[in-house]
Amino acid sequence: MAVAKPESGPREVVEEYPDIKVRITVNGVEREVMVKPYERLIDVLRYKLGLLSVKEGCGRGECGTCVVIMDGHLVPSCMVLAIRANGREVVTLEGLAPEGMIHAVQKAFLDTLGVQCGFCFPGVILATKWLLDRNPDPSDEEIKDALGGQLCRCGSYLRFVEAVKLAAKYIKEGRTYFDVEDVKKELYLRG
Amino acid sequence: MINILRFNVYIPSSLEDALEFLKREGVEAAPMAGGTDLLVLMRDGVKRPRKVLDLWPLRRELAFVKRGDGWVRIGALTTIEELNASGLARDRRYLGFMDAYKQFGAPYLRAIATVGGNIGTAHPLSDVVILLLALDAEVRLVSVDGERWVPLSKLFRGKRETVLTPTELITEVRFKETPKGSSTVLLKFDRRWGHSMGYVIVGAYMHLDGGRIADVRLAFDSMGEPYPGRAFKTEDFLKGKEFRSEVISEACSNVLPREMRRIDDYRASAEYRLDLSKVLMKRALLKIKSRIEGGEAYGGS
Ligand SMILES: Cc1cc2nc3c(=O)[nH]c(=O)nc-3n(C[C@H](O)[C@H](O)[C@H](O)COP(=O)(O)OP(=O)(O)OC[C@H]3O[C@@H](n4cnc5c(N)ncnc54)[C@H](O)[C@@H]3O)c2cc1C
Ligand code: FES
Ligand code: FES
């Protein structure tokens, strides 16, 4: 309950915020978390569940680095209250491929050298995955629309269309997952 | 963790419950639909409600697009994505909704931003509102004390100000089905396609009857007030006239500037905005004509 501090204006009210229990299926696993009413989905995913692919760029719906797939919709996790995810299914980058594998979308962006610093990429990859789930064979226009909200400060945009088309091709060929070790060898990647 | 904002949330069990809550605490509370506008304002400290009324549970009753008895009705909690999926935009007469969808923010915003929220923001650059104004829509406002229908053109009072009382919710918006031989368009002039707010937005409706303008409605992001409005005088000038280039040019270049007042700010000068308004109005009318004549495939831009 709200308790007013003496001699304070109407805004200086000391408010209490309850802990609310929410159940969210994150990357296929049901998780139970206690959240505050004002906490956002990004706060829960990144700070409570340790899913560090979910990044806060702007915190105001403008950049797309925080997007996740919730019940099949691409949503900005910085603008969805955690309580709204109760009972829903959320997919982050960590949940795209089984252990030891990467998803065709990730492989395609590596192949096309579409990634520079990589900060924006969790969002770009999820937006691409969301697009290809709904539309396995998108046109250039459709790709530009789907990725139009993913800001990339390195300006990797020019490779986006090419990479998405390659990912679509892999998936159509049934090559949805790639073994990480094979990819490392093929692309001379270290680490 | 960055908790810039702190607030409590009331989760209503039904519309009645939500309205009761507003009756009790409406003055200190803010209803939240998608939150794409509200959360940003709260983050910036522009709005500081003690409590947020979560409207999302009301989607069971208030997310719909229905047609019947000569009306098109859209529930306040319908998302931009759902509005597009409803099929309304595939009707040649309502292609304007396709324009609105394509130019609206990013896909991840369309999934949560709602039609009711677009109206509730009372912002000059609310795309869906501008199209709905051109469709002469009216808004249903409901409180525990009853309901009223307000024409959208009478809903706004100032920037981010509406005639809503703190106890009222927007539950739906409706407009009359338009006749055959009519269509709509929404054009937005922007520095960057889709993602940011436009400099100038025009929404237009026109009914052509054998080359004659039987009816026309034009809405802009601003006519002088800091909210969207109709160009009534320009509409009157055009009504009943032949659709000819001299008529259209006269309306855009000479009639519109007489009733439109544009502002200067850091984003653009008044002169530039007025010039864009004239050009966009002309393009809008030409585009509607080609839509009516079937010269454009569904959804083409
Ligand atoms: C990055 C970004 C891009 C954007 N791009 C566009 C764009 O291209 N075009 C555009 O038009 N807008 C755009 N917007 C603005 C915003 O997303 C839209 O206005 C959207 O429709 C708001 O809907 P919402 O459900 O999120 O509203 P909310 O933020 O939930 O609410 C907005 C206001 O309306 C009130 N409200 C909401 N629902 C009701 C109701 N049912 N009854 C009474 N009051 C209510 C709230 O209290 C609040 O004051 C953008 C916003 C962002 C952050
Ligand atoms: S952090 Fe969510 S959109 Fe930028
Ligand atoms: S690759 Fe650096 S921000 Fe996109």
PDB file of N, CA and C in Angstrom, chain A residues 1-2 10-11 13 15-18 20 37-40 43 47-48 56 58-64 67 73-76 78-81 83-84 88 130 134 145-151, chain B residues 1-9 11 28 32-37 39-40 43-44 48-57 81-82 101-102 105-112 192-193 195:
ATOM      1  N   MET A   1       0.839  -1.205   0.000  1.00  0.00           N
ATOM      2  CA  MET A   1       0.000   0.000   0.000  1.00  0.00           C
ATOM      3  C   MET A   1       0.871   1.251   0.000  1.00  0.00           C
ATOM      4  N   ALA A   2       0.337   2.304  -0.513  1.00  0.00           N
ATOM      5  CA  ALA A   2       1.105   3.539  -0.599  1.00  0.00           C
ATOM      6  C   ALA A   2       1.104   4.280   0.735  1.00  0.00           C
ATOM      7  N   PRO A  10       2.650  15.070  -4.155  1.00  0.00           N
ATOM      8  CA  PRO A  10       1.939  13.847  -4.525  1.00  0.00           C
ATOM      9  C   PRO A  10       2.828  12.820  -5.221  1.00  0.00           C
ATOM     10  N   ARG A  11       3.940  13.267  -5.780  1.00  0.00           N
ATOM     11  CA  ARG A  11       4.809  12.325  -6.502  1.00  0.00           C
ATOM     12  C   ARG A  11       5.779  11.613  -5.568  1.00  0.00           C
ATOM     13  N   VAL A  13       5.463   9.648  -3.194  1.00  0.00           N
ATOM     14  CA  VAL A  13       4.806   8.604  -2.429  1.00  0.00           C
ATOM     15  C   VAL A  13       5.680   7.359  -2.413  1.00  0.00           C
ATOM     16  N   GLU A  15       5.914   3.750  -2.576  1.00  0.00           N
ATOM     17  CA  GLU A  15       4.992   2.730  -3.057  1.00  0.00           C
ATOM     18  C   GLU A  15       5.625   1.366  -2.836  1.00  0.00           C
ATOM     19  N   GLU A  16       4.796   0.388  -2.590  1.00  0.00           N
ATOM     20  CA  GLU A  16       5.336  -0.969  -2.490  1.00  0.00           C
ATOM     21  C   GLU A  16       4.971  -1.755  -3.733  1.00  0.00           C
ATOM     22  N   TYR A  17       5.931  -2.544  -4.163  1.00  0.00           N
ATOM     23  CA  TYR A  17       5.720  -3.298  -5.392  1.00  0.00           C
ATOM     24  C   TYR A  17       5.782  -4.786  -5.096  1.00  0.00           C
ATOM     25  N   PRO A  18       4.696  -5.484  -5.306  1.00  0.00           N
ATOM     26  CA  PRO A  18       4.678  -6.912  -4.973  1.00  0.00           C
ATOM     27  C   PRO A  18       5.543  -7.727  -5.930  1.00  0.00           C
ATOM     28  N   ILE A  20       5.561 -10.871  -8.281  1.00  0.00           N
ATOM     29  CA  ILE A  20       4.523 -11.634  -8.966  1.00  0.00           C
ATOM     30  C   ILE A  20       5.175 -12.857  -9.609  1.00  0.00           C
ATOM     31  N   PRO A  37       6.100  -5.697 -10.885  1.00  0.00           N
ATOM     32  CA  PRO A  37       5.124  -5.330 -11.918  1.00  0.00           C
ATOM     33  C   PRO A  37       5.714  -4.500 -13.044  1.00  0.00           C
ATOM     34  N   TYR A  38       6.757  -3.723 -12.724  1.00  0.00           N
ATOM     35  CA  TYR A  38       7.329  -2.832 -13.741  1.00  0.00           C
ATOM     36  C   TYR A  38       8.448  -3.479 -14.537  1.00  0.00           C
ATOM     37  N   GLU A  39       8.845  -4.685 -14.168  1.00  0.00           N
ATOM     38  CA  GLU A  39       9.954  -5.302 -14.889  1.00  0.00           C
ATOM     39  C   GLU A  39       9.534  -5.719 -16.293  1.00  0.00           C
ATOM     40  N   ARG A  40      10.489  -5.591 -17.194  1.00  0.00           N
ATOM     41  CA  ARG A  40      10.195  -5.913 -18.588  1.00  0.00           C
ATOM     42  C   ARG A  40      10.717  -7.316 -18.912  1.00  0.00           C
ATOM     43  N   ASP A  43      14.427  -7.612 -18.816  1.00  0.00           N
ATOM     44  CA  ASP A  43      15.029  -7.700 -17.485  1.00  0.00           C
ATOM     45  C   ASP A  43      15.061  -9.149 -17.010  1.00  0.00           C
ATOM     46  N   TYR A  47      18.785 -10.564 -17.241  1.00  0.00           N
ATOM     47  CA  TYR A  47      19.379 -10.462 -15.911  1.00  0.00           C
ATOM     48  C   TYR A  47      18.960 -11.570 -14.955  1.00  0.00           C
ATOM     49  N   LYS A  48      17.765 -12.116 -15.142  1.00  0.00           N
ATOM     50  CA  LYS A  48      17.354 -13.168 -14.206  1.00  0.00           C
ATOM     51  C   LYS A  48      17.650 -14.554 -14.759  1.00  0.00           C
ATOM     52  N   GLU A  56      19.993  -4.738 -24.638  1.00  0.00           N
ATOM     53  CA  GLU A  56      19.234  -3.500 -24.613  1.00  0.00           C
ATOM     54  C   GLU A  56      20.010  -2.421 -25.348  1.00  0.00           C
ATOM     55  N   CYS A  58      18.302   0.525 -27.160  1.00  0.00           N
ATOM     56  CA  CYS A  58      17.693   1.833 -26.923  1.00  0.00           C
ATOM     57  C   CYS A  58      16.699   1.818 -25.770  1.00  0.00           C
ATOM     58  N   GLY A  59      16.101   0.648 -25.526  1.00  0.00           N
ATOM     59  CA  GLY A  59      15.088   0.575 -24.478  1.00  0.00           C
ATOM     60  C   GLY A  59      13.809   1.300 -24.818  1.00  0.00           C
ATOM     61  N   ARG A  60      13.597   1.650 -26.082  1.00  0.00           N
ATOM     62  CA  ARG A  60      12.391   2.384 -26.442  1.00  0.00           C
ATOM     63  C   ARG A  60      11.823   1.986 -27.807  1.00  0.00           C
ATOM     64  N   GLY A  61      12.039   0.760 -28.190  1.00  0.00           N
ATOM     65  CA  GLY A  61      11.371   0.262 -29.390  1.00  0.00           C
ATOM     66  C   GLY A  61      11.932   0.709 -30.716  1.00  0.00           C
ATOM     67  N   GLU A  62      13.145   1.269 -30.705  1.00  0.00           N
ATOM     68  CA  GLU A  62      13.651   1.849 -31.948  1.00  0.00           C
ATOM     69  C   GLU A  62      14.734   1.048 -32.639  1.00  0.00           C
ATOM     70  N   CYS A  63      15.398   0.123 -31.929  1.00  0.00           N
ATOM     71  CA  CYS A  63      16.610  -0.439 -32.521  1.00  0.00           C
ATOM     72  C   CYS A  63      16.541  -1.926 -32.841  1.00  0.00           C
ATOM     73  N   GLY A  64      15.681  -2.675 -32.147  1.00  0.00           N
ATOM     74  CA  GLY A  64      15.517  -4.087 -32.477  1.00  0.00           C
ATOM     75  C   GLY A  64      16.565  -5.035 -31.920  1.00  0.00           C
ATOM     76  N   VAL A  67      14.867  -7.900 -29.612  1.00  0.00           N
ATOM     77  CA  VAL A  67      13.696  -8.664 -30.031  1.00  0.00           C
ATOM     78  C   VAL A  67      13.815 -10.147 -29.689  1.00  0.00           C
ATOM     79  N   HIS A  73       5.293 -14.360 -32.478  1.00  0.00           N
ATOM     80  CA  HIS A  73       5.389 -12.950 -32.867  1.00  0.00           C
ATOM     81  C   HIS A  73       6.768 -12.420 -32.519  1.00  0.00           C
ATOM     82  N   LEU A  74       7.297 -11.583 -33.394  1.00  0.00           N
ATOM     83  CA  LEU A  74       8.539 -10.893 -33.084  1.00  0.00           C
ATOM     84  C   LEU A  74       8.168  -9.701 -32.198  1.00  0.00           C
ATOM     85  N   VAL A  75       8.708  -9.654 -30.980  1.00  0.00           N
ATOM     86  CA  VAL A  75       8.360  -8.530 -30.087  1.00  0.00           C
ATOM     87  C   VAL A  75       9.621  -7.916 -29.480  1.00  0.00           C
ATOM     88  N   PRO A  76       9.575  -6.609 -29.206  1.00  0.00           N
ATOM     89  CA  PRO A  76      10.706  -5.961 -28.538  1.00  0.00           C
ATOM     90  C   PRO A  76      10.619  -6.258 -27.041  1.00  0.00           C
ATOM     91  N   CYS A  78      12.115  -5.061 -24.692  1.00  0.00           N
ATOM     92  CA  CYS A  78      12.234  -3.858 -23.858  1.00  0.00           C
ATOM     93  C   CYS A  78      10.895  -3.161 -23.696  1.00  0.00           C
ATOM     94  N   MET A  79       9.881  -3.570 -24.457  1.00  0.00           N
ATOM     95  CA  MET A  79       8.588  -2.900 -24.382  1.00  0.00           C
ATOM     96  C   MET A  79       7.460  -3.843 -23.988  1.00  0.00           C
ATOM     97  N   VAL A  80       7.836  -5.033 -23.538  1.00  0.00           N
ATOM     98  CA  VAL A  80       6.808  -5.978 -23.096  1.00  0.00           C
ATOM     99  C   VAL A  80       7.016  -6.193 -21.601  1.00  0.00           C
ATOM    100  N   LEU A  81       6.009  -5.940 -20.809  1.00  0.00           N
ATOM    101  CA  LEU A  81       6.160  -6.187 -19.374  1.00  0.00           C
ATOM    102  C   LEU A  81       6.268  -7.686 -19.138  1.00  0.00           C
ATOM    103  N   ILE A  83       5.136  -9.515 -16.864  1.00  0.00           N
ATOM    104  CA  ILE A  83       3.886 -10.187 -16.497  1.00  0.00           C
ATOM    105  C   ILE A  83       3.068 -10.576 -17.733  1.00  0.00           C
ATOM    106  N   ARG A  84       3.317  -9.874 -18.841  1.00  0.00           N
ATOM    107  CA  ARG A  84       2.579 -10.208 -20.061  1.00  0.00           C
ATOM    108  C   ARG A  84       3.111 -11.469 -20.724  1.00  0.00           C
ATOM    109  N   ARG A  88       3.366 -17.806 -21.695  1.00  0.00           N
ATOM    110  CA  ARG A  88       3.721 -17.759 -23.103  1.00  0.00           C
ATOM    111  C   ARG A  88       5.030 -18.486 -23.384  1.00  0.00           C
ATOM    112  N   TRP A 130      12.078 -15.445 -37.722  1.00  0.00           N
ATOM    113  CA  TRP A 130      10.638 -15.152 -37.657  1.00  0.00           C
ATOM    114  C   TRP A 130      10.080 -14.996 -39.078  1.00  0.00           C
ATOM    115  N   ARG A 134       7.374 -17.708 -41.305  1.00  0.00           N
ATOM    116  CA  ARG A 134       6.087 -17.329 -41.900  1.00  0.00           C
ATOM    117  C   ARG A 134       6.126 -17.363 -43.412  1.00  0.00           C
ATOM    118  N   ASP A 145      11.464  -5.300 -45.476  1.00  0.00           N
ATOM    119  CA  ASP A 145      10.427  -4.925 -44.518  1.00  0.00           C
ATOM    120  C   ASP A 145      10.654  -5.628 -43.182  1.00  0.00           C
ATOM    121  N   ALA A 146      10.934  -6.916 -43.240  1.00  0.00           N
ATOM    122  CA  ALA A 146      11.065  -7.693 -42.001  1.00  0.00           C
ATOM    123  C   ALA A 146      12.264  -7.233 -41.172  1.00  0.00           C
ATOM    124  N   LEU A 147      13.341  -6.831 -41.842  1.00  0.00           N
ATOM    125  CA  LEU A 147      14.547  -6.443 -41.106  1.00  0.00           C
ATOM    126  C   LEU A 147      14.673  -4.928 -40.962  1.00  0.00           C
ATOM    127  N   GLY A 148      13.633  -4.238 -41.421  1.00  0.00           N
ATOM    128  CA  GLY A 148      13.687  -2.767 -41.449  1.00  0.00           C
ATOM    129  C   GLY A 148      13.875  -2.131 -40.084  1.00  0.00           C
ATOM    130  N   GLY A 149      13.515  -2.826 -39.031  1.00  0.00           N
ATOM    131  CA  GLY A 149      13.639  -2.241 -37.696  1.00  0.00           C
ATOM    132  C   GLY A 149      14.902  -2.670 -36.974  1.00  0.00           C
ATOM    133  N   GLN A 150      15.770  -3.407 -37.646  1.00  0.00           N
ATOM    134  CA  GLN A 150      16.999  -3.883 -36.986  1.00  0.00           C
ATOM    135  C   GLN A 150      18.130  -2.910 -37.305  1.00  0.00           C
ATOM    136  N   LEU A 151      18.458  -2.085 -36.354  1.00  0.00           N
ATOM    137  CA  LEU A 151      19.524  -1.113 -36.604  1.00  0.00           C
ATOM    138  C   LEU A 151      20.888  -1.764 -36.435  1.00  0.00           C
TER     139      LEU A 151
ATOM    140  N   MET B   1      20.710  -4.238 -13.489  1.00  0.00           N
ATOM    141  CA  MET B   1      19.417  -4.126 -14.153  1.00  0.00           C
ATOM    142  C   MET B   1      18.973  -2.672 -14.164  1.00  0.00           C
ATOM    143  N   ILE B   2      18.441  -2.256 -15.277  1.00  0.00           N
ATOM    144  CA  ILE B   2      18.058  -0.857 -15.386  1.00  0.00           C
ATOM    145  C   ILE B   2      16.559  -0.735 -15.129  1.00  0.00           C
ATOM    146  N   ASN B   3      16.189  -0.390 -13.904  1.00  0.00           N
ATOM    147  CA  ASN B   3      14.774  -0.165 -13.651  1.00  0.00           C
ATOM    148  C   ASN B   3      14.532   1.328 -13.577  1.00  0.00           C
ATOM    149  N   ILE B   4      14.410   1.923 -14.757  1.00  0.00           N
ATOM    150  CA  ILE B   4      14.226   3.363 -14.799  1.00  0.00           C
ATOM    151  C   ILE B   4      12.843   3.713 -14.267  1.00  0.00           C
ATOM    152  N   LEU B   5      11.932   2.794 -14.493  1.00  0.00           N
ATOM    153  CA  LEU B   5      10.542   3.049 -14.164  1.00  0.00           C
ATOM    154  C   LEU B   5      10.103   2.149 -13.036  1.00  0.00           C
ATOM    155  N   ARG B   6       9.268   2.683 -12.185  1.00  0.00           N
ATOM    156  CA  ARG B   6       8.630   1.834 -11.191  1.00  0.00           C
ATOM    157  C   ARG B   6       7.152   2.173 -11.155  1.00  0.00           C
ATOM    158  N   PHE B   7       6.345   1.172 -11.241  1.00  0.00           N
ATOM    159  CA  PHE B   7       4.900   1.410 -11.167  1.00  0.00           C
ATOM    160  C   PHE B   7       4.212   0.100 -10.827  1.00  0.00           C
ATOM    161  N   ASN B   8       3.009   0.225 -10.326  1.00  0.00           N
ATOM    162  CA  ASN B   8       2.209  -0.960 -10.080  1.00  0.00           C
ATOM    163  C   ASN B   8       1.265  -1.179 -11.254  1.00  0.00           C
ATOM    164  N   VAL B   9       0.850  -2.400 -11.415  1.00  0.00           N
ATOM    165  CA  VAL B   9      -0.025  -2.729 -12.535  1.00  0.00           C
ATOM    166  C   VAL B   9      -1.307  -3.349 -12.006  1.00  0.00           C
ATOM    167  N   ILE B  11      -4.303  -5.713 -13.080  1.00  0.00           N
ATOM    168  CA  ILE B  11      -4.682  -6.653 -14.134  1.00  0.00           C
ATOM    169  C   ILE B  11      -6.173  -6.948 -14.000  1.00  0.00           C
ATOM    170  N   GLU B  28      -5.124   8.774 -11.149  1.00  0.00           N
ATOM    171  CA  GLU B  28      -3.713   8.467 -10.889  1.00  0.00           C
ATOM    172  C   GLU B  28      -3.194   7.334 -11.763  1.00  0.00           C
ATOM    173  N   MET B  32      -2.808   0.990 -20.311  1.00  0.00           N
ATOM    174  CA  MET B  32      -1.745   0.635 -21.245  1.00  0.00           C
ATOM    175  C   MET B  32      -2.213  -0.459 -22.200  1.00  0.00           C
ATOM    176  N   ALA B  33      -2.155  -0.153 -23.486  1.00  0.00           N
ATOM    177  CA  ALA B  33      -2.473  -1.170 -24.495  1.00  0.00           C
ATOM    178  C   ALA B  33      -1.147  -1.826 -24.885  1.00  0.00           C
ATOM    179  N   GLY B  34      -0.607  -1.508 -26.068  1.00  0.00           N
ATOM    180  CA  GLY B  34       0.692  -2.081 -26.435  1.00  0.00           C
ATOM    181  C   GLY B  34       1.832  -1.492 -25.615  1.00  0.00           C
ATOM    182  N   GLY B  35       1.632  -0.264 -25.150  1.00  0.00           N
ATOM    183  CA  GLY B  35       2.667   0.401 -24.362  1.00  0.00           C
ATOM    184  C   GLY B  35       3.760   1.034 -25.208  1.00  0.00           C
ATOM    185  N   THR B  36       3.647   0.975 -26.522  1.00  0.00           N
ATOM    186  CA  THR B  36       4.738   1.476 -27.373  1.00  0.00           C
ATOM    187  C   THR B  36       4.865   2.992 -27.296  1.00  0.00           C
ATOM    188  N   ASP B  37       3.803   3.653 -26.917  1.00  0.00           N
ATOM    189  CA  ASP B  37       3.887   5.091 -26.712  1.00  0.00           C
ATOM    190  C   ASP B  37       4.019   5.394 -25.217  1.00  0.00           C
ATOM    191  N   LEU B  39       5.047   3.631 -22.576  1.00  0.00           N
ATOM    192  CA  LEU B  39       6.282   3.267 -21.878  1.00  0.00           C
ATOM    193  C   LEU B  39       7.411   4.237 -22.207  1.00  0.00           C
ATOM    194  N   VAL B  40       7.429   4.723 -23.446  1.00  0.00           N
ATOM    195  CA  VAL B  40       8.466   5.686 -23.823  1.00  0.00           C
ATOM    196  C   VAL B  40       8.249   6.997 -23.066  1.00  0.00           C
ATOM    197  N   ARG B  43       9.254   6.486 -19.507  1.00  0.00           N
ATOM    198  CA  ARG B  43      10.712   6.425 -19.430  1.00  0.00           C
ATOM    199  C   ARG B  43      11.308   7.824 -19.439  1.00  0.00           C
ATOM    200  N   ASP B  44      10.724   8.672 -20.276  1.00  0.00           N
ATOM    201  CA  ASP B  44      11.222  10.046 -20.389  1.00  0.00           C
ATOM    202  C   ASP B  44      10.690  10.956 -19.282  1.00  0.00           C
ATOM    203  N   ARG B  48       3.801  10.186 -15.491  1.00  0.00           N
ATOM    204  CA  ARG B  48       4.197   9.457 -14.281  1.00  0.00           C
ATOM    205  C   ARG B  48       2.988   8.884 -13.562  1.00  0.00           C
ATOM    206  N   PRO B  49       2.281   7.970 -14.186  1.00  0.00           N
ATOM    207  CA  PRO B  49       1.133   7.382 -13.495  1.00  0.00           C
ATOM    208  C   PRO B  49       1.610   6.502 -12.336  1.00  0.00           C
ATOM    209  N   ARG B  50       0.855   6.515 -11.229  1.00  0.00           N
ATOM    210  CA  ARG B  50       1.221   5.645 -10.120  1.00  0.00           C
ATOM    211  C   ARG B  50       0.886   4.201 -10.450  1.00  0.00           C
ATOM    212  N   LYS B  51      -0.196   4.051 -11.199  1.00  0.00           N
ATOM    213  CA  LYS B  51      -0.603   2.699 -11.564  1.00  0.00           C
ATOM    214  C   LYS B  51      -0.860   2.611 -13.052  1.00  0.00           C
ATOM    215  N   VAL B  52      -0.605   1.447 -13.565  1.00  0.00           N
ATOM    216  CA  VAL B  52      -0.895   1.200 -14.968  1.00  0.00           C
ATOM    217  C   VAL B  52      -2.025   0.177 -15.018  1.00  0.00           C
ATOM    218  N   LEU B  53      -3.019   0.465 -15.835  1.00  0.00           N
ATOM    219  CA  LEU B  53      -4.104  -0.496 -16.024  1.00  0.00           C
ATOM    220  C   LEU B  53      -3.751  -1.333 -17.248  1.00  0.00           C
ATOM    221  N   ASP B  54      -3.509  -2.595 -17.043  1.00  0.00           N
ATOM    222  CA  ASP B  54      -3.110  -3.471 -18.149  1.00  0.00           C
ATOM    223  C   ASP B  54      -4.342  -3.817 -18.987  1.00  0.00           C
ATOM    224  N   LEU B  55      -4.370  -3.326 -20.224  1.00  0.00           N
ATOM    225  CA  LEU B  55      -5.546  -3.597 -21.069  1.00  0.00           C
ATOM    226  C   LEU B  55      -5.429  -4.920 -21.818  1.00  0.00           C
ATOM    227  N   TRP B  56      -4.243  -5.532 -21.768  1.00  0.00           N
ATOM    228  CA  TRP B  56      -4.028  -6.730 -22.603  1.00  0.00           C
ATOM    229  C   TRP B  56      -5.043  -7.853 -22.323  1.00  0.00           C
ATOM    230  N   PRO B  57      -5.424  -8.080 -21.048  1.00  0.00           N
ATOM    231  CA  PRO B  57      -6.412  -9.145 -20.812  1.00  0.00           C
ATOM    232  C   PRO B  57      -7.751  -8.866 -21.503  1.00  0.00           C
ATOM    233  N   GLU B  81      -0.727  -5.507 -36.674  1.00  0.00           N
ATOM    234  CA  GLU B  81      -0.536  -6.774 -37.381  1.00  0.00           C
ATOM    235  C   GLU B  81      -1.890  -7.453 -37.657  1.00  0.00           C
ATOM    236  N   GLU B  82      -2.742  -7.502 -36.634  1.00  0.00           N
ATOM    237  CA  GLU B  82      -4.051  -8.145 -36.793  1.00  0.00           C
ATOM    238  C   GLU B  82      -4.953  -7.372 -37.737  1.00  0.00           C
ATOM    239  N   TYR B 101      -0.138  -0.144 -42.775  1.00  0.00           N
ATOM    240  CA  TYR B 101       0.594  -1.283 -42.244  1.00  0.00           C
ATOM    241  C   TYR B 101       2.058  -1.260 -42.683  1.00  0.00           C
ATOM    242  N   LYS B 102       2.238  -1.093 -44.001  1.00  0.00           N
ATOM    243  CA  LYS B 102       3.603  -1.154 -44.531  1.00  0.00           C
ATOM    244  C   LYS B 102       4.498  -0.058 -43.989  1.00  0.00           C
ATOM    245  N   GLY B 105       6.105   1.732 -38.301  1.00  0.00           N
ATOM    246  CA  GLY B 105       7.253   1.303 -37.501  1.00  0.00           C
ATOM    247  C   GLY B 105       7.965   0.095 -38.074  1.00  0.00           C
ATOM    248  N   ALA B 106       8.229  -0.884 -37.218  1.00  0.00           N
ATOM    249  CA  ALA B 106       8.909  -2.111 -37.614  1.00  0.00           C
ATOM    250  C   ALA B 106       7.986  -3.277 -37.274  1.00  0.00           C
ATOM    251  N   PRO B 107       8.249  -4.456 -37.830  1.00  0.00           N
ATOM    252  CA  PRO B 107       7.379  -5.604 -37.543  1.00  0.00           C
ATOM    253  C   PRO B 107       7.173  -5.837 -36.051  1.00  0.00           C
ATOM    254  N   TYR B 108       8.241  -5.643 -35.265  1.00  0.00           N
ATOM    255  CA  TYR B 108       8.098  -5.937 -33.840  1.00  0.00           C
ATOM    256  C   TYR B 108       7.230  -4.916 -33.116  1.00  0.00           C
ATOM    257  N   LEU B 109       7.022  -3.748 -33.735  1.00  0.00           N
ATOM    258  CA  LEU B 109       6.076  -2.801 -33.131  1.00  0.00           C
ATOM    259  C   LEU B 109       4.651  -3.123 -33.563  1.00  0.00           C
ATOM    260  N   ARG B 110       4.506  -3.534 -34.831  1.00  0.00           N
ATOM    261  CA  ARG B 110       3.172  -3.852 -35.336  1.00  0.00           C
ATOM    262  C   ARG B 110       2.533  -4.998 -34.550  1.00  0.00           C
ATOM    263  N   ALA B 111       3.381  -5.842 -33.964  1.00  0.00           N
ATOM    264  CA  ALA B 111       2.857  -6.991 -33.224  1.00  0.00           C
ATOM    265  C   ALA B 111       2.242  -6.592 -31.896  1.00  0.00           C
ATOM    266  N   ILE B 112       2.613  -5.421 -31.367  1.00  0.00           N
ATOM    267  CA  ILE B 112       2.056  -5.037 -30.061  1.00  0.00           C
ATOM    268  C   ILE B 112       1.307  -3.706 -30.077  1.00  0.00           C
ATOM    269  N   ARG B 192      13.352   8.425 -43.152  1.00  0.00           N
ATOM    270  CA  ARG B 192      13.683   7.016 -43.273  1.00  0.00           C
ATOM    271  C   ARG B 192      12.408   6.233 -43.375  1.00  0.00           C
ATOM    272  N   TRP B 193      12.287   5.396 -44.357  1.00  0.00           N
ATOM    273  CA  TRP B 193      11.070   4.657 -44.643  1.00  0.00           C
ATOM    274  C   TRP B 193      10.552   3.920 -43.408  1.00  0.00           C
ATOM    275  N   HIS B 195      10.276   3.681 -40.291  1.00  0.00           N
ATOM    276  CA  HIS B 195      10.627   3.476 -38.893  1.00  0.00           C
ATOM    277  C   HIS B 195      10.438   4.681 -37.976  1.00  0.00           C
TER     278      HIS B 195
END
